[in-house]
Amino acid sequence: MGTINLESLAIFKAVVEDGGVVRAAAKLHRVPSNVTTRVRQLEEFLGVRLFKKQGRTLGLSAEGRILYNYSLRLLRLADEAVHELRTGKAQGTFRLGALESTAGTRLAPILSRYHTQFPGVLVELVTGTTGALINRVVNFDIEAAFVSEPFTASELHSAPVFREELVLITSRQIGRVKTAKDLGRSTMIAFANGCSYRKRLEDWLGSENVMPERALEFSSYQGMIACVAAGTGFAIAPKSVLVALNATDKVNQHSLPRRVSANQTHVVWRGEPSLALRGLMMLLQNAKQMPRAEPS
């Protein structure tokens, strides 16, 4: 059985990114008929249609989208292999995902040291919920991500990185909260569905048959904390975030059961880690922040 030719993948990628055969041909210094032939040969080899007509333009088919995501990874790995063998150094773009809390409280010193040790690597950091980040890693949109328990990712490798203590936060006017029932039917303030912290909070509320009156969704801890401080409702947050945002005196903190409060952040990735990712993992291991990685 044959395999995909990297040159054909590069041509296919150019057609996708330049929006058509003519522009891709000009960029690649080829005649349009040659580009069309190579794309057709690729389709025949795979037995699928990679493009579909969208008016006067070409659009990716579902199969084309899958191949495009793989082509990004395969071509990057090919470039990395050549560069590593020639120089032994990482370079290029390293797309990394992180939770809002991790990006805001943990990554600045780590990425600063990373830049010092690997100046040839450009780190592109994106944030999101655990669910959204895992989907992006699975689809090769990003190479790795810092996510939180609980999560399910049978296709990915994972390694624990940081320990977090989660606390319930309310306004200063709310007294001690011992059980979920003490919250009554007040408003839950959280990130969108897919946030693992939100799931922990909802599971705790559900275990005591507590149903919030409503849920308000935010995209940042700054907004969540301001809303809680104003007395709108309650939320869950890592203690490290409250410290980083100088918010410990703006809200009341309430202890949660250990099964809810004790949490670990993991780094997850798919397949063989690139030289850039191995550099990050080595840096964390040297800082004694990460145990040996194991498949999840």
mmCIF file of C-alpha atoms in Angstrom:
data_model
loop_
_atom_site.group_PDB
_atom_site.id
_atom_site.type_symbol
_atom_site.label_atom_id
_atom_site.label_comp_id
_atom_site.label_asym_id
_atom_site.label_seq_id
_atom_site.Cartn_x
_atom_site.Cartn_y
_atom_site.Cartn_z
ATOM 1 C CA MET A 1 0.000 0.000 0.000
ATOM 2 C CA GLY A 2 1.327 3.441 -0.948
ATOM 3 C CA THR A 3 1.373 6.546 1.187
ATOM 4 C CA ILE A 4 0.568 10.221 0.719
ATOM 5 C CA ASN A 5 3.233 12.268 -1.042
ATOM 6 C CA LEU A 6 4.259 15.310 1.005
ATOM 7 C CA GLU A 7 4.601 17.431 -2.113
ATOM 8 C CA SER A 8 1.000 16.621 -3.050
ATOM 9 C CA LEU A 9 -0.065 17.592 0.461
ATOM 10 C CA ALA A 10 1.762 20.911 0.152
ATOM 11 C CA ILE A 11 -0.032 21.611 -3.141
ATOM 12 C CA PHE A 12 -3.399 20.683 -1.614
ATOM 13 C CA LYS A 13 -2.682 22.936 1.392
ATOM 14 C CA ALA A 14 -1.794 25.836 -0.898
ATOM 15 C CA VAL A 15 -5.079 25.474 -2.819
ATOM 16 C CA VAL A 16 -7.001 25.567 0.454
ATOM 17 C CA GLU A 17 -5.161 28.540 1.932
ATOM 18 C CA ASP A 18 -4.971 30.613 -1.273
ATOM 19 C CA GLY A 19 -8.605 30.045 -2.142
ATOM 20 C CA GLY A 20 -8.209 28.331 -5.490
ATOM 21 C CA VAL A 21 -6.008 26.668 -8.063
ATOM 22 C CA VAL A 22 -4.868 29.783 -9.949
ATOM 23 C CA ARG A 23 -3.583 31.606 -6.878
ATOM 24 C CA ALA A 24 -1.984 28.458 -5.495
ATOM 25 C CA ALA A 25 -0.263 27.824 -8.832
ATOM 26 C CA ALA A 26 1.178 31.352 -8.877
ATOM 27 C CA LYS A 27 2.433 30.967 -5.317
ATOM 28 C CA LEU A 28 4.011 27.585 -6.068
ATOM 29 C CA HIS A 29 5.403 28.714 -9.450
ATOM 30 C CA ARG A 30 3.453 26.000 -11.281
ATOM 31 C CA VAL A 31 0.943 26.067 -14.096
ATOM 32 C CA PRO A 32 -2.706 25.710 -12.948
ATOM 33 C CA SER A 33 -3.189 22.463 -14.900
ATOM 34 C CA ASN A 34 -0.360 20.841 -12.938
ATOM 35 C CA VAL A 35 -1.928 21.857 -9.615
ATOM 36 C CA THR A 36 -5.326 20.536 -10.721
ATOM 37 C CA THR A 37 -3.775 17.236 -11.791
ATOM 38 C CA ARG A 38 -1.979 16.765 -8.476
ATOM 39 C CA VAL A 39 -5.171 17.432 -6.510
ATOM 40 C CA ARG A 40 -7.109 14.966 -8.657
ATOM 41 C CA GLN A 41 -4.398 12.344 -8.210
ATOM 42 C CA LEU A 42 -4.626 12.867 -4.457
ATOM 43 C CA GLU A 43 -8.413 12.414 -4.593
ATOM 44 C CA GLU A 44 -8.057 9.237 -6.650
ATOM 45 C CA PHE A 45 -5.478 7.853 -4.241
ATOM 46 C CA LEU A 46 -7.719 8.518 -1.222
ATOM 47 C CA GLY A 47 -10.986 7.638 -2.950
ATOM 48 C CA VAL A 48 -12.764 10.820 -1.775
ATOM 49 C CA ARG A 49 -13.625 14.269 -3.066
ATOM 50 C CA LEU A 50 -11.584 16.925 -1.291
ATOM 51 C CA PHE A 51 -13.370 19.992 -2.650
ATOM 52 C CA LYS A 52 -16.912 21.036 -3.509
ATOM 53 C CA LYS A 53 -18.126 23.918 -5.661
ATOM 54 C CA GLN A 54 -19.379 26.991 -3.802
ATOM 55 C CA GLY A 55 -20.489 29.341 -6.546
ATOM 56 C CA ARG A 56 -17.338 30.396 -8.338
ATOM 57 C CA THR A 57 -15.052 29.267 -5.574
ATOM 58 C CA LEU A 58 -13.877 25.941 -4.185
ATOM 59 C CA GLY A 59 -14.869 24.862 -0.706
ATOM 60 C CA LEU A 60 -13.517 21.988 1.338
ATOM 61 C CA SER A 61 -15.595 18.844 1.638
ATOM 62 C CA ALA A 62 -15.852 17.131 5.031
ATOM 63 C CA GLU A 63 -13.084 14.755 3.925
ATOM 64 C CA GLY A 64 -11.050 17.710 2.673
ATOM 65 C CA ARG A 65 -11.280 19.378 6.070
ATOM 66 C CA ILE A 66 -9.964 16.217 7.730
ATOM 67 C CA LEU A 67 -7.055 15.986 5.293
ATOM 68 C CA TYR A 68 -6.265 19.682 5.687
ATOM 69 C CA ASN A 69 -5.919 19.283 9.459
ATOM 70 C CA TYR A 70 -3.639 16.286 8.963
ATOM 71 C CA SER A 71 -1.636 18.088 6.273
ATOM 72 C CA LEU A 72 -0.799 20.907 8.694
ATOM 73 C CA ARG A 73 0.598 18.410 11.168
ATOM 74 C CA LEU A 74 2.371 16.181 8.640
ATOM 75 C CA LEU A 75 4.067 19.051 6.838
ATOM 76 C CA ARG A 76 5.077 20.665 10.121
ATOM 77 C CA LEU A 77 6.522 17.381 11.373
ATOM 78 C CA ALA A 78 8.452 16.975 8.115
ATOM 79 C CA ASP A 79 9.936 20.465 8.491
ATOM 80 C CA GLU A 80 10.745 19.797 12.139
ATOM 81 C CA ALA A 81 12.439 16.516 11.293
ATOM 82 C CA VAL A 82 14.710 18.183 8.736
ATOM 83 C CA HIS A 83 15.478 21.101 11.041
ATOM 84 C CA GLU A 84 16.092 18.917 14.093
ATOM 85 C CA LEU A 85 18.425 16.586 12.234
ATOM 86 C CA ARG A 86 20.353 19.516 10.793
ATOM 87 C CA THR A 87 20.507 21.713 13.894
ATOM 88 C CA GLY A 88 19.086 19.791 16.865
ATOM 89 C CA LYS A 89 17.012 22.873 17.773
ATOM 90 C CA ALA A 90 13.260 23.525 17.859
ATOM 91 C CA GLN A 91 11.803 26.293 15.710
ATOM 92 C CA GLY A 92 8.559 27.377 14.078
ATOM 93 C CA THR A 93 5.086 28.002 15.489
ATOM 94 C CA PHE A 94 3.933 26.121 18.579
ATOM 95 C CA ARG A 95 0.157 26.390 19.079
ATOM 96 C CA LEU A 96 -0.660 25.867 22.725
ATOM 97 C CA GLY A 97 -4.004 25.963 24.538
ATOM 98 C CA ALA A 98 -4.744 26.749 28.173
ATOM 99 C CA LEU A 99 -7.551 27.355 30.600
ATOM 100 C CA GLU A 100 -8.194 31.005 31.402
ATOM 101 C CA SER A 101 -7.035 30.369 34.978
ATOM 102 C CA THR A 102 -3.839 28.594 33.918
ATOM 103 C CA ALA A 103 -2.947 31.270 31.385
ATOM 104 C CA GLY A 104 -3.492 34.006 33.943
ATOM 105 C CA THR A 105 -1.706 32.507 36.938
ATOM 106 C CA ARG A 106 0.770 29.847 35.839
ATOM 107 C CA LEU A 107 2.126 30.326 32.343
ATOM 108 C CA ALA A 108 3.852 33.711 32.312
ATOM 109 C CA PRO A 109 7.071 32.597 34.068
ATOM 110 C CA ILE A 110 7.052 29.242 32.282
ATOM 111 C CA LEU A 111 6.693 30.755 28.813
ATOM 112 C CA SER A 112 9.296 33.390 29.657
ATOM 113 C CA ARG A 113 11.839 30.660 30.451
ATOM 114 C CA TYR A 114 10.698 28.737 27.372
ATOM 115 C CA HIS A 115 11.369 31.747 25.124
ATOM 116 C CA THR A 116 14.832 32.118 26.608
ATOM 117 C CA GLN A 117 15.705 28.479 25.965
ATOM 118 C CA PHE A 118 13.935 28.147 22.592
ATOM 119 C CA PRO A 119 14.114 31.570 20.887
ATOM 120 C CA GLY A 120 13.368 30.051 17.495
ATOM 121 C CA VAL A 121 9.873 28.942 18.565
ATOM 122 C CA LEU A 122 6.894 31.282 18.311
ATOM 123 C CA VAL A 123 4.274 30.277 20.894
ATOM 124 C CA GLU A 124 0.666 31.028 19.928
ATOM 125 C CA LEU A 125 -1.490 30.751 23.052
ATOM 126 C CA VAL A 126 -5.253 30.266 22.881
ATOM 127 C CA THR A 127 -7.631 29.941 25.836
ATOM 128 C CA GLY A 128 -10.885 28.066 26.287
ATOM 129 C CA THR A 129 -12.768 25.548 28.388
ATOM 130 C CA THR A 130 -11.420 22.049 28.926
ATOM 131 C CA GLY A 131 -13.950 20.582 26.487
ATOM 132 C CA ALA A 132 -13.188 23.109 23.758
ATOM 133 C CA LEU A 133 -9.418 22.742 24.162
ATOM 134 C CA ILE A 134 -9.544 18.944 24.005
ATOM 135 C CA ASN A 135 -11.563 19.118 20.789
ATOM 136 C CA ARG A 136 -8.976 21.436 19.292
ATOM 137 C CA VAL A 137 -6.132 19.078 20.221
ATOM 138 C CA VAL A 138 -8.023 16.081 18.803
ATOM 139 C CA ASN A 139 -8.553 17.983 15.541
ATOM 140 C CA PHE A 140 -4.869 19.071 15.398
ATOM 141 C CA ASP A 141 -5.939 22.729 15.563
ATOM 142 C CA ILE A 142 -3.532 23.128 18.480
ATOM 143 C CA GLU A 143 -0.704 20.793 19.436
ATOM 144 C CA ALA A 144 -1.185 20.631 23.194
ATOM 145 C CA ALA A 145 -3.295 22.172 25.936
ATOM 146 C CA PHE A 146 -3.426 22.658 29.683
ATOM 147 C CA VAL A 147 -6.811 21.285 30.807
ATOM 148 C CA SER A 148 -8.473 20.439 34.095
ATOM 149 C CA GLU A 149 -10.056 17.390 35.679
ATOM 150 C CA PRO A 150 -12.478 15.856 35.004
ATOM 151 C CA PHE A 151 -11.973 15.149 31.306
ATOM 152 C CA THR A 152 -12.180 12.196 28.930
ATOM 153 C CA ALA A 153 -9.729 11.996 26.053
ATOM 154 C CA SER A 154 -8.974 8.410 25.065
ATOM 155 C CA GLU A 155 -7.144 9.549 21.901
ATOM 156 C CA LEU A 156 -4.752 11.779 23.799
ATOM 157 C CA HIS A 157 -1.735 11.445 26.055
ATOM 158 C CA SER A 158 -1.762 13.392 29.300
ATOM 159 C CA ALA A 159 0.451 14.280 32.246
ATOM 160 C CA PRO A 160 -0.470 16.113 35.462
ATOM 161 C CA VAL A 161 1.156 19.508 35.860
ATOM 162 C CA PHE A 162 -0.329 21.701 38.595
ATOM 163 C CA ARG A 163 -2.414 21.175 41.699
ATOM 164 C CA GLU A 164 -5.248 23.636 42.284
ATOM 165 C CA GLU A 165 -7.534 24.223 45.244
ATOM 166 C CA LEU A 166 -11.022 25.250 44.179
ATOM 167 C CA VAL A 167 -13.226 27.360 46.452
ATOM 168 C CA LEU A 168 -16.799 28.576 46.357
ATOM 169 C CA ILE A 169 -17.023 32.360 46.185
ATOM 170 C CA THR A 170 -19.938 34.594 47.164
ATOM 171 C CA SER A 171 -20.401 38.264 47.951
ATOM 172 C CA ARG A 172 -19.113 39.619 51.253
ATOM 173 C CA GLN A 173 -22.711 39.845 52.473
ATOM 174 C CA ILE A 174 -23.175 36.048 52.384
ATOM 175 C CA GLY A 175 -22.285 34.242 55.625
ATOM 176 C CA ARG A 176 -20.669 30.862 55.920
ATOM 177 C CA VAL A 177 -21.793 28.265 53.366
ATOM 178 C CA LYS A 178 -21.491 24.764 54.799
ATOM 179 C CA THR A 179 -23.588 22.803 52.281
ATOM 180 C CA ALA A 180 -24.984 23.388 48.814
ATOM 181 C CA LYS A 181 -28.437 23.832 50.346
ATOM 182 C CA ASP A 182 -27.199 27.024 52.035
ATOM 183 C CA LEU A 183 -27.081 28.619 48.576
ATOM 184 C CA GLY A 184 -30.823 28.200 48.072
ATOM 185 C CA ARG A 185 -31.876 29.004 44.516
ATOM 186 C CA SER A 186 -29.433 31.829 43.904
ATOM 187 C CA THR A 187 -27.722 32.412 40.550
ATOM 188 C CA MET A 188 -24.739 30.324 39.423
ATOM 189 C CA ILE A 189 -22.003 32.301 37.666
ATOM 190 C CA ALA A 190 -19.693 30.217 35.473
ATOM 191 C CA PHE A 191 -17.926 29.707 32.196
ATOM 192 C CA ALA A 192 -19.844 28.050 29.339
ATOM 193 C CA ASN A 193 -20.627 24.338 29.278
ATOM 194 C CA GLY A 194 -17.429 22.403 28.701
ATOM 195 C CA CYS A 195 -15.720 24.013 31.696
ATOM 196 C CA SER A 196 -14.551 21.241 34.024
ATOM 197 C CA TYR A 197 -14.774 23.515 37.094
ATOM 198 C CA ARG A 198 -18.400 24.228 36.256
ATOM 199 C CA LYS A 199 -19.058 20.490 36.002
ATOM 200 C CA ARG A 200 -17.581 19.955 39.481
ATOM 201 C CA LEU A 201 -19.812 22.699 40.856
ATOM 202 C CA GLU A 202 -22.920 21.328 39.124
ATOM 203 C CA ASP A 203 -22.183 17.794 40.351
ATOM 204 C CA TRP A 204 -21.845 19.087 43.928
ATOM 205 C CA LEU A 205 -25.106 21.019 43.678
ATOM 206 C CA GLY A 206 -26.849 18.024 42.122
ATOM 207 C CA SER A 207 -25.649 15.685 44.873
ATOM 208 C CA GLU A 208 -27.680 17.784 47.316
ATOM 209 C CA ASN A 209 -30.610 18.336 44.931
ATOM 210 C CA VAL A 210 -29.913 22.041 44.634
ATOM 211 C CA MET A 211 -31.027 23.747 41.427
ATOM 212 C CA PRO A 212 -29.769 27.299 40.806
ATOM 213 C CA GLU A 213 -32.413 29.812 39.778
ATOM 214 C CA ARG A 214 -30.419 30.579 36.646
ATOM 215 C CA ALA A 215 -26.884 30.484 35.245
ATOM 216 C CA LEU A 216 -24.942 33.478 33.961
ATOM 217 C CA GLU A 217 -22.038 32.658 31.653
ATOM 218 C CA PHE A 218 -18.841 34.705 31.463
ATOM 219 C CA SER A 219 -15.647 34.402 29.446
ATOM 220 C CA SER A 220 -13.238 35.758 32.069
ATOM 221 C CA TYR A 221 -12.603 35.476 35.783
ATOM 222 C CA GLN A 222 -12.506 39.257 36.083
ATOM 223 C CA GLY A 223 -16.136 39.434 34.960
ATOM 224 C CA MET A 224 -17.198 36.505 37.120
ATOM 225 C CA ILE A 225 -15.577 37.866 40.266
ATOM 226 C CA ALA A 226 -17.020 41.351 39.717
ATOM 227 C CA CYS A 227 -20.490 39.855 39.317
ATOM 228 C CA VAL A 228 -20.111 37.729 42.464
ATOM 229 C CA ALA A 229 -18.793 40.698 44.444
ATOM 230 C CA ALA A 230 -21.864 42.683 43.372
ATOM 231 C CA GLY A 231 -24.098 40.047 44.958
ATOM 232 C CA THR A 232 -25.518 38.577 41.759
ATOM 233 C CA GLY A 233 -24.714 34.969 42.638
ATOM 234 C CA PHE A 234 -22.016 32.412 43.435
ATOM 235 C CA ALA A 235 -19.167 30.783 41.494
ATOM 236 C CA ILE A 236 -16.263 28.361 41.779
ATOM 237 C CA ALA A 237 -12.671 29.438 41.202
ATOM 238 C CA PRO A 238 -9.089 28.374 41.925
ATOM 239 C CA LYS A 239 -7.560 30.134 44.921
ATOM 240 C CA SER A 240 -4.560 31.008 42.756
ATOM 241 C CA VAL A 241 -6.801 33.102 40.493
ATOM 242 C CA LEU A 242 -8.190 35.117 43.401
ATOM 243 C CA VAL A 243 -4.639 35.840 44.553
ATOM 244 C CA ALA A 244 -3.423 36.747 41.057
ATOM 245 C CA LEU A 245 -6.347 39.139 40.520
ATOM 246 C CA ASN A 246 -6.039 40.693 43.998
ATOM 247 C CA ALA A 247 -9.628 39.633 44.650
ATOM 248 C CA THR A 248 -9.290 37.789 47.970
ATOM 249 C CA ASP A 249 -10.781 40.743 49.856
ATOM 250 C CA LYS A 250 -13.554 41.382 47.360
ATOM 251 C CA VAL A 251 -15.462 38.111 47.875
ATOM 252 C CA ASN A 252 -16.036 35.539 50.585
ATOM 253 C CA GLN A 253 -14.370 32.148 50.106
ATOM 254 C CA HIS A 254 -16.053 28.956 51.275
ATOM 255 C CA SER A 255 -14.432 25.524 51.523
ATOM 256 C CA LEU A 256 -15.769 22.752 49.320
ATOM 257 C CA PRO A 257 -15.678 18.967 49.927
ATOM 258 C CA ARG A 258 -12.266 17.567 48.981
ATOM 259 C CA ARG A 259 -13.727 15.590 46.068
ATOM 260 C CA VAL A 260 -14.699 18.967 44.586
ATOM 261 C CA SER A 261 -11.877 21.240 45.761
ATOM 262 C CA ALA A 262 -8.824 19.053 45.047
ATOM 263 C CA ASN A 263 -8.026 19.438 41.375
ATOM 264 C CA GLN A 264 -5.151 18.872 38.959
ATOM 265 C CA THR A 265 -4.332 20.590 35.710
ATOM 266 C CA HIS A 266 -2.959 18.289 32.983
ATOM 267 C CA VAL A 267 -1.169 18.912 29.719
ATOM 268 C CA VAL A 268 -2.663 16.826 26.873
ATOM 269 C CA TRP A 269 -1.419 16.135 23.360
ATOM 270 C CA ARG A 270 -2.047 13.764 20.480
ATOM 271 C CA GLY A 271 0.488 11.454 18.899
ATOM 272 C CA GLU A 272 4.246 11.904 19.031
ATOM 273 C CA PRO A 273 5.158 15.240 20.636
ATOM 274 C CA SER A 274 7.036 17.700 18.470
ATOM 275 C CA LEU A 275 10.466 19.035 19.350
ATOM 276 C CA ALA A 276 8.791 22.238 20.576
ATOM 277 C CA LEU A 277 6.422 20.343 22.878
ATOM 278 C CA ARG A 278 9.207 18.107 24.158
ATOM 279 C CA GLY A 279 11.105 21.265 25.050
ATOM 280 C CA LEU A 280 8.202 22.540 27.124
ATOM 281 C CA MET A 281 7.770 19.210 28.891
ATOM 282 C CA MET A 282 11.499 19.021 29.607
ATOM 283 C CA LEU A 283 11.399 22.517 31.088
ATOM 284 C CA LEU A 284 8.516 21.555 33.383
ATOM 285 C CA GLN A 285 10.171 18.311 34.389
ATOM 286 C CA ASN A 286 13.394 20.134 35.243
ATOM 287 C CA ALA A 287 11.371 22.511 37.404
ATOM 288 C CA LYS A 288 9.977 19.421 39.177
ATOM 289 C CA GLN A 289 6.455 20.414 38.275
ATOM 290 C CA MET A 290 5.594 17.481 36.063
ATOM 291 C CA PRO A 291 5.886 13.714 36.685
ATOM 292 C CA ARG A 292 6.793 11.370 33.870
ATOM 293 C CA ALA A 293 4.153 11.490 31.122
ATOM 294 C CA GLU A 294 1.924 8.479 30.580
ATOM 295 C CA PRO A 295 -0.781 7.794 27.995
ATOM 296 C CA SER A 296 -4.207 8.647 29.385
#
